[in-house]
Amino acid sequence: MGKCEQCIVRELSSLKALSKDELIHLAKCKDSFLIKKGDVIFNEGDVMNGVYCIKQGTCKLVKMNSSGKDTILKLITKGDLLGQTSILTEGKATLSAVAVEDMQVCFIPKNEVLGFIGNNKSFSLEVTKDVCQNLNYATDFAINHTHKTVKERLAQALLDVLDSAGTDTEGYLNLQLSRDEIASMVGTATESCIRLLAELKKLGIIDLKAKRIKIIKLNELKSLAQ
Amino acid sequence: MGKCEQCIVRELSSLKALSKDELIHLAKCKDSFLIKKGDVIFNEGDVMNGVYCIKQGTCKLVKMNSSGKDTILKLITKGDLLGQTSILTEGKATLSAVAVEDMQVCFIPKNEVLGFIGNNKSFSLEVTKDVCQNLNYATDFAINHTHKTVKERLAQALLDVLDSAGTDTEGYLNLQLSRDEIASMVGTATESCIRLLAELKKLGIIDLKAKRIKIIKLNELKSLAQ
DNA sequence: TAAAAAAAATGATAATTGTCATAATAATCG
DNA sequence: CGATTATTATGACAATTATCATTTTTTTTA
């Protein structure tokens, strides 16, 4: 079991507010494990017994609508915490989390998290701030999906992937999502997504090599997303 | 200056977690005032110096998109607190709040709120839970605006108005919004909104008397909204 | 490696929704 | 009260996007 004190991603989340003693305790109670691409971390409706800390890899936060279509609300990466909301409201998970890459995550039991929240004001405040930021993100997402066109939203989705995964040495996005998944981020039909990707390629804004996507004209993509 | 201890709406918000002493202090530091229909409580980008507690009346939480169109994200009514997120993240307001009825509100200065949060675990937790609920609401809103049709969203908007304002003795919604405002809740063009309202009337699901709207077949409206 | 399955791409078409123009009605104000 | 302005309503039309059918390409698996 790794020492949380030395964990690279701790500084990226609310966990940075924990004391040395708390970190030692955390190292003992946490559970570290691997998740394979495509695996479900938890499902909408699941009872959440703790919080997940993402050490490596990316997952998607997904919600299924009444007609069975997925929407990807957000990509979650290194340093993010998952499941805080459910722990705090004592409710079931309102979203599903599915790995889109192989992942390395730590699980922190609910009672330990609540303990930290109750005993460490600074940690408690960080958690609350994090939820506030998630709220701001969700609000912006909602606004974008209300008044932007599919093309504008696609541009934004590509920027989101860039933001959470970065690029390889050749400049290709470091995360390969299926057309279907990109469509679920954008909130459109797969075919529309495919067509618009082809259009962006024709405009020279992006390049497509099979499933790999390279952003060529970042500024144009940004201005497209507005 | 009214006594917060006896305030009718206190039980409806996180403020219910305050102690007697804290309430006495709150009564001294809060500022109570009236807001006229149409008045702006605060604007997107404003520095927030405190939190608003809604004692009476309704306001809309609005965000303007890059092309100048408004989206109404939520109706805020009696017992709700406004501005918590901005206080917690120490950022500026990310939304505007505009009265859609005459209102009675109390303003609680930022430092007092932060004081309560720092000293009262139970209050702090209630505030956090409230933010979590707002996050869940925003997520659902986003999903609805991603995959539901305008008609389904209109049905939902009418249910939202019913929920936050109720009906008068004749069964008409107790809040009169303009067609333009309803369209901003739905995220559609005013004309589309008008047409669909007419369609719902033709179907006998609602009745329209000038600006007044009566829900006749609640269950059908609910199943339309899904 | 061949066969099967899945994913991506493309075309044709339909449906939904937005936009612009204009008319009717209601509200406001001097 | 009449005139002006704002809101609501309706029609015609265009644009965007979804859906369905089919083909091509890629991936998986036997």
XYZ file of C-alpha atoms (C1' of nucleotides) in Angstrom:
512
model
C 0.000 0.000 0.000
C 1.586 3.290 -1.170
C 2.181 6.214 1.089
C -0.325 8.979 0.412
C 2.141 11.527 1.706
C 4.303 11.063 -1.333
C 1.531 10.600 -3.853
C 1.999 12.805 -6.891
C -1.666 13.614 -7.370
C -2.475 14.531 -3.786
C -1.525 18.153 -4.337
C -4.109 18.387 -7.120
C -7.181 17.778 -5.005
C -8.783 18.713 -1.702
C -6.548 16.051 -0.146
C -3.752 18.607 -0.147
C -5.434 20.087 2.920
C -4.882 16.961 5.015
C -2.290 16.962 7.798
C 0.633 14.546 8.019
C -1.160 12.441 10.576
C -4.285 12.340 8.484
C -2.247 11.249 5.488
C -0.716 8.420 7.427
C -4.186 7.358 8.460
C -5.393 7.719 4.880
C -2.607 5.481 3.602
C -3.832 2.757 5.930
C -7.524 2.928 5.134
C -7.414 3.561 1.414
C -7.524 0.854 -1.179
C -5.522 1.214 -4.361
C -6.388 -0.678 -7.541
C -6.365 -0.823 -11.320
C -9.296 -0.403 -13.672
C -9.337 -1.564 -17.260
C -10.530 0.578 -20.135
C -14.268 0.153 -20.507
C -14.821 -0.946 -16.912
C -17.538 0.683 -14.891
C -16.279 2.321 -11.691
C -19.784 2.917 -10.420
C -23.225 3.200 -11.897
C -26.031 5.697 -11.576
C -28.122 4.526 -8.658
C -25.301 2.725 -6.873
C -24.910 3.247 -3.170
C -21.583 5.019 -2.769
C -19.427 3.742 0.042
C -16.593 6.137 -0.514
C -14.719 8.465 -2.779
C -12.386 7.643 -5.659
C -9.143 9.474 -6.168
C -7.810 9.271 -9.722
C -4.104 8.581 -9.782
C -3.710 7.791 -13.450
C -5.911 7.551 -16.551
C -9.214 9.038 -17.601
C -12.841 8.163 -17.104
C -16.087 9.623 -18.354
C -18.967 10.801 -16.204
C -22.065 9.581 -17.963
C -25.763 9.989 -17.519
C -28.324 8.076 -19.489
C -31.481 9.887 -20.496
C -34.958 8.415 -20.548
C -34.637 7.282 -24.159
C -31.473 5.353 -23.390
C -28.968 7.772 -24.868
C -25.790 8.570 -23.020
C -24.504 12.013 -22.330
C -20.900 12.403 -21.270
C -20.904 15.275 -18.841
C -17.232 15.458 -18.124
C -13.897 13.751 -18.447
C -12.230 13.028 -15.134
C -8.468 12.737 -14.908
C -5.443 12.547 -12.693
C -5.954 14.349 -9.404
C -9.737 14.506 -9.536
C -11.962 13.112 -6.819
C -15.127 11.217 -7.669
C -18.231 10.628 -5.619
C -17.952 13.458 -3.133
C -21.472 14.668 -3.845
C -23.061 11.310 -3.116
C -21.160 10.991 0.148
C -22.203 14.452 1.250
C -25.865 14.169 0.354
C -25.984 10.569 1.544
C -27.748 9.747 -1.670
C -27.057 7.284 -4.440
C -24.779 8.055 -7.362
C -26.527 10.336 -9.836
C -24.039 9.545 -12.602
C -22.006 6.624 -13.866
C -18.240 6.630 -14.162
C -16.655 4.501 -16.884
C -12.953 4.216 -17.668
C -11.961 5.337 -21.161
C -8.355 4.350 -20.510
C -6.672 1.956 -18.140
C -6.693 3.639 -14.782
C -5.086 3.609 -11.410
C -7.376 4.773 -8.626
C -7.590 4.842 -4.862
C -10.770 4.252 -2.928
C -11.298 6.096 0.340
C -14.133 4.759 2.534
C -17.020 7.066 3.229
C -16.546 7.247 6.987
C -12.923 8.281 6.633
C -13.863 11.078 4.248
C -16.617 12.253 6.573
C -14.158 12.069 9.435
C -11.693 14.320 7.648
C -14.517 16.714 6.796
C -15.653 16.843 10.399
C -12.207 17.303 11.877
C -10.352 19.407 9.363
C -11.960 22.739 8.494
C -9.504 23.418 5.764
C -10.210 20.088 4.062
C -13.922 20.592 4.480
C -13.680 23.971 2.782
C -11.640 22.544 -0.069
C -14.237 19.860 -0.668
C -16.967 22.461 -0.700
C -15.016 24.636 -3.122
C -14.559 21.633 -5.352
C -18.293 20.998 -5.424
C -18.826 24.688 -6.219
C -16.445 24.419 -9.148
C -18.305 21.341 -10.376
C -21.496 23.364 -10.146
C -20.025 26.171 -12.217
C -18.825 23.655 -14.754
C -22.243 22.005 -14.972
C -23.917 25.382 -15.396
C -21.636 26.341 -18.263
C -22.193 22.932 -19.806
C -25.943 23.459 -19.607
C -25.717 26.900 -21.206
C -23.546 25.567 -24.007
C -25.970 22.751 -24.704
C -28.873 25.151 -24.682
C -27.812 27.776 -27.158
C -24.753 26.627 -29.071
C -24.821 24.779 -32.359
C -23.540 21.231 -32.691
C -20.439 22.483 -34.486
C -19.615 24.901 -31.694
C -20.152 22.191 -29.099
C -17.952 19.782 -31.031
C -15.176 22.373 -31.035
C -15.611 22.711 -27.279
C -15.545 18.936 -26.810
C -12.244 18.672 -28.654
C -10.834 21.435 -26.481
C -12.034 19.543 -23.423
C -10.237 16.407 -24.570
C -7.094 18.422 -25.211
C -7.400 19.933 -21.779
C -7.774 16.672 -19.940
C -5.453 14.444 -21.961
C -2.985 16.678 -23.784
C -1.153 15.606 -26.941
C 1.540 13.117 -27.876
C 4.837 14.071 -29.526
C 3.187 14.228 -32.946
C 0.511 16.567 -31.656
C -2.300 14.033 -31.606
C -4.750 14.048 -28.705
C -3.605 11.651 -26.046
C -7.019 10.131 -25.605
C -8.794 8.134 -28.269
C -12.526 8.283 -27.974
C -14.913 6.623 -30.387
C -17.038 8.794 -32.647
C -19.944 7.628 -30.563
C -18.320 8.882 -27.390
C -17.444 12.237 -28.915
C -21.066 12.500 -30.026
C -22.115 11.808 -26.429
C -19.908 14.629 -25.217
C -21.369 16.966 -27.799
C -24.924 15.775 -27.335
C -25.656 14.905 -30.932
C -26.116 11.922 -33.231
C -23.014 9.925 -34.088
C -23.501 10.606 -37.800
C -23.708 14.352 -37.256
C -20.541 14.176 -35.215
C -18.726 12.249 -37.935
C -19.839 14.702 -40.602
C -18.757 17.726 -38.614
C -15.379 16.194 -37.797
C -14.899 15.667 -41.542
C -15.882 19.288 -42.101
C -13.359 20.532 -39.535
C -10.731 18.415 -41.271
C -11.637 19.894 -44.647
C -11.276 23.360 -43.135
C -7.781 22.401 -41.999
C -8.637 23.004 -38.360
C -8.023 19.410 -37.310
C -6.465 16.324 -38.809
C -7.864 12.811 -38.564
C -5.791 9.638 -38.720
C -8.200 6.801 -38.000
C -9.292 7.367 -34.424
C -6.482 9.781 -33.729
C -7.247 13.490 -33.797
C -4.755 16.328 -34.106
C -5.702 19.926 -33.494
C -3.933 21.979 -36.135
C -5.416 25.438 -35.740
C -6.043 25.777 -32.034
C -7.112 29.407 -32.223
C -9.679 28.741 -34.917
C -11.049 25.876 -32.886
C -11.258 28.127 -29.854
C -13.038 30.869 -31.725
C -15.413 28.277 -33.149
C -16.236 27.176 -29.608
C -16.471 30.891 -28.675
C -35.021 44.668 12.081
C -36.883 41.375 12.373
C -35.786 38.561 14.602
C -34.313 35.745 12.587
C -35.265 33.300 15.291
C -38.906 33.653 14.400
C -38.493 33.959 10.659
C -40.819 31.639 8.766
C -38.354 30.743 6.040
C -35.363 29.975 8.217
C -36.358 26.353 8.607
C -36.253 25.947 4.837
C -32.550 26.622 4.357
C -29.154 25.807 5.836
C -29.864 28.563 8.348
C -31.915 26.044 10.289
C -28.598 24.695 11.563
C -27.696 27.923 13.366
C -27.798 28.084 17.157
C -29.886 30.554 19.162
C -26.883 32.738 19.795
C -25.926 32.691 16.160
C -29.447 33.670 15.196
C -29.367 36.625 17.540
C -26.104 37.677 15.980
C -27.563 37.121 12.509
C -30.542 39.334 13.282
C -28.152 42.160 14.108
C -25.892 41.891 11.082
C -28.413 41.069 8.376
C -30.105 43.658 6.247
C -33.702 43.191 5.191
C -35.180 44.905 2.148
C -37.699 44.875 -0.669
C -37.040 44.302 -4.340
C -39.413 45.315 -7.117
C -40.377 43.010 -9.945
C -37.831 43.379 -12.712
C -35.072 44.644 -10.446
C -31.661 43.059 -10.641
C -30.462 41.591 -7.340
C -26.982 40.998 -8.692
C -25.367 40.613 -12.046
C -23.012 38.089 -13.546
C -19.531 39.358 -12.786
C -20.506 41.286 -9.677
C -18.332 40.940 -6.613
C -20.530 39.234 -4.034
C -20.316 40.664 -0.561
C -22.744 38.295 0.995
C -25.595 35.896 0.638
C -29.267 36.604 -0.024
C -32.013 34.796 1.819
C -35.358 34.873 0.024
C -38.197 35.607 2.407
C -40.942 36.210 -0.143
C -41.344 36.299 -3.909
C -39.540 34.709 -6.827
C -36.501 35.555 -8.895
C -34.867 33.986 -11.896
C -31.255 32.872 -12.137
C -30.113 33.967 -15.565
C -27.026 33.523 -17.649
C -26.439 35.315 -20.905
C -24.688 33.402 -23.641
C -22.138 34.821 -26.052
C -24.793 35.775 -28.594
C -26.692 37.809 -26.043
C -29.486 35.354 -25.375
C -30.666 34.687 -21.859
C -31.113 31.295 -20.328
C -33.125 31.005 -17.146
C -31.471 28.232 -15.195
C -33.741 28.160 -12.217
C -36.491 29.892 -10.344
C -35.575 30.800 -6.792
C -38.252 31.152 -4.145
C -39.051 31.487 -0.488
C -36.452 29.834 1.712
C -33.689 29.611 -0.879
C -30.259 31.100 -0.371
C -28.496 32.903 -3.176
C -24.804 33.552 -3.705
C -23.318 30.823 -1.545
C -21.126 29.540 -4.352
C -19.514 32.917 -4.982
C -18.800 33.392 -1.306
C -17.230 29.967 -1.026
C -15.064 30.170 -4.122
C -14.268 33.811 -3.449
C -15.098 34.466 -7.066
C -17.483 36.805 -8.798
C -21.103 35.948 -9.480
C -21.391 33.522 -12.390
C -25.094 34.223 -12.855
C -27.508 37.103 -12.595
C -30.529 37.147 -10.323
C -33.557 39.165 -11.404
C -36.863 39.473 -9.551
C -39.897 38.199 -11.460
C -42.194 39.280 -8.637
C -41.929 41.796 -5.854
C -39.659 40.264 -3.271
C -38.638 40.484 0.313
C -35.051 39.409 0.943
C -32.393 39.518 3.625
C -28.752 40.144 2.962
C -26.163 38.443 5.154
C -22.625 39.842 4.868
C -19.946 37.514 3.588
C -17.826 37.518 6.731
C -20.740 36.528 8.891
C -21.565 33.616 6.618
C -17.939 32.495 6.586
C -17.905 32.859 10.353
C -20.879 30.563 10.733
C -19.289 28.084 8.343
C -16.044 28.111 10.296
C -17.652 27.758 13.714
C -20.665 25.559 13.116
C -19.976 22.176 11.555
C -23.609 21.405 11.137
C -24.262 24.651 9.262
C -21.181 24.107 7.140
C -22.426 20.658 6.185
C -25.868 21.993 5.340
C -24.361 24.609 3.052
C -22.283 21.973 1.324
C -25.310 19.725 0.904
C -27.183 22.631 -0.602
C -24.433 23.198 -3.153
C -24.498 19.473 -3.938
C -28.224 19.652 -4.574
C -27.697 22.621 -6.856
C -25.114 20.574 -8.702
C -27.534 17.693 -9.158
C -30.162 20.110 -10.395
C -27.758 21.697 -12.873
C -26.722 18.276 -14.139
C -30.314 17.227 -14.743
C -30.972 20.545 -16.428
C -28.010 19.968 -18.723
C -29.171 16.459 -19.619
C -32.675 17.705 -20.344
C -31.378 20.430 -22.601
C -29.135 17.992 -24.385
C -31.527 15.281 -25.425
C -35.107 16.384 -24.882
C -37.263 18.081 -27.472
C -38.508 21.615 -27.036
C -41.992 20.336 -26.282
C -40.717 18.061 -23.523
C -38.659 20.875 -22.060
C -41.639 23.222 -22.170
C -43.672 20.680 -20.226
C -40.866 20.512 -17.678
C -40.675 24.299 -17.440
C -44.385 24.522 -16.681
C -43.949 21.894 -13.986
C -41.064 23.909 -12.572
C -43.235 27.013 -12.394
C -45.979 25.011 -10.716
C -43.465 23.666 -8.272
C -42.020 27.005 -7.279
C -45.141 29.162 -7.378
C -48.169 26.893 -7.020
C -51.627 27.849 -8.229
C -54.333 30.330 -7.269
C -57.867 29.343 -6.273
C -58.885 28.996 -9.922
C -55.967 26.693 -10.624
C -53.872 29.169 -12.563
C -50.124 29.248 -11.994
C -49.290 31.779 -9.337
C -46.448 33.273 -11.346
C -46.939 35.134 -14.580
C -43.932 34.926 -16.822
C -43.773 36.443 -20.279
C -43.604 34.121 -23.278
C -40.080 35.362 -23.698
C -39.173 34.277 -20.179
C -40.765 30.867 -20.592
C -38.769 30.490 -23.801
C -35.618 31.344 -21.830
C -36.432 28.618 -19.335
C -36.986 26.139 -22.141
C -34.020 27.280 -24.184
C -35.885 27.977 -27.378
C -37.103 30.833 -29.564
C -40.044 32.848 -28.259
C -42.095 31.981 -31.342
C -41.528 28.262 -30.895
C -42.564 28.581 -27.271
C -45.772 30.403 -28.215
C -46.634 27.812 -30.820
C -46.082 24.903 -28.478
C -48.118 26.535 -25.726
C -50.947 26.869 -28.242
C -50.509 23.215 -29.131
C -50.693 22.137 -25.491
C -53.831 24.212 -25.153
C -55.360 22.565 -28.212
C -54.580 19.181 -26.685
C -56.465 20.242 -23.577
C -53.407 19.811 -21.371
C -53.231 23.447 -20.352
C -55.459 26.477 -20.589
C -54.302 29.961 -21.490
C -56.041 33.146 -20.398
C -53.823 35.983 -21.563
C -50.623 35.592 -19.571
C -52.235 33.248 -17.092
C -51.618 29.549 -17.482
C -53.636 26.739 -15.941
C -52.462 23.157 -15.942
C -55.488 21.001 -16.661
C -54.044 17.545 -17.171
C -51.117 17.358 -14.795
C -50.376 13.714 -15.464
C -50.239 14.199 -19.212
C -47.924 17.148 -18.726
C -45.722 15.041 -16.487
C -45.563 12.191 -18.921
C -44.765 14.670 -21.699
C -41.844 15.937 -19.635
C -40.983 12.288 -18.848
C -5.661 -15.552 -41.564
C -10.386 -15.627 -42.776
C -14.820 -14.637 -41.053
C -17.649 -12.040 -38.201
C -18.658 -8.095 -35.768
C -18.182 -3.415 -34.741
C -17.194 1.189 -35.978
C -16.901 4.817 -39.232
C -18.430 7.008 -43.241
C -21.694 8.578 -46.696
C -26.117 9.504 -48.967
C -30.973 10.507 -48.964
C -34.616 12.243 -46.588
C -37.613 13.909 -42.918
C -38.495 16.378 -38.789
C -37.665 19.885 -35.670
C -36.670 24.264 -34.675
C -35.081 28.981 -35.777
C -35.607 33.260 -38.331
C -37.849 36.927 -40.470
C -41.980 39.351 -41.629
C -46.224 40.915 -40.322
C -50.642 41.080 -37.967
C -53.370 41.208 -33.798
C -53.806 42.186 -29.147
C -52.572 44.134 -24.784
C -50.248 47.397 -21.899
C -48.369 51.848 -20.916
C -48.057 56.639 -20.830
C -48.595 61.464 -21.852
C -58.775 58.719 -23.602
C -56.135 58.032 -27.758
C -51.523 57.183 -29.250
C -47.487 54.702 -28.758
C -45.042 50.814 -27.523
C -44.531 46.159 -26.123
C -46.123 41.617 -26.229
C -48.336 37.808 -28.309
C -49.616 35.387 -32.240
C -49.390 33.466 -36.892
C -47.487 32.466 -41.494
C -43.820 31.378 -44.693
C -39.568 29.729 -45.165
C -34.742 28.236 -44.290
C -31.329 25.922 -41.702
C -29.850 22.591 -38.689
C -29.912 18.246 -37.116
C -31.845 13.486 -36.659
C -33.006 9.207 -38.727
C -32.686 5.405 -41.701
C -30.339 2.782 -45.190
C -26.241 1.297 -47.031
C -21.342 0.970 -47.840
C -16.677 0.961 -46.431
C -13.239 0.346 -43.149
C -11.410 -1.345 -38.981
C -11.242 -4.416 -35.215
C -12.042 -8.640 -33.015
C -12.159 -13.394 -32.639
C -12.504 -18.125 -33.900
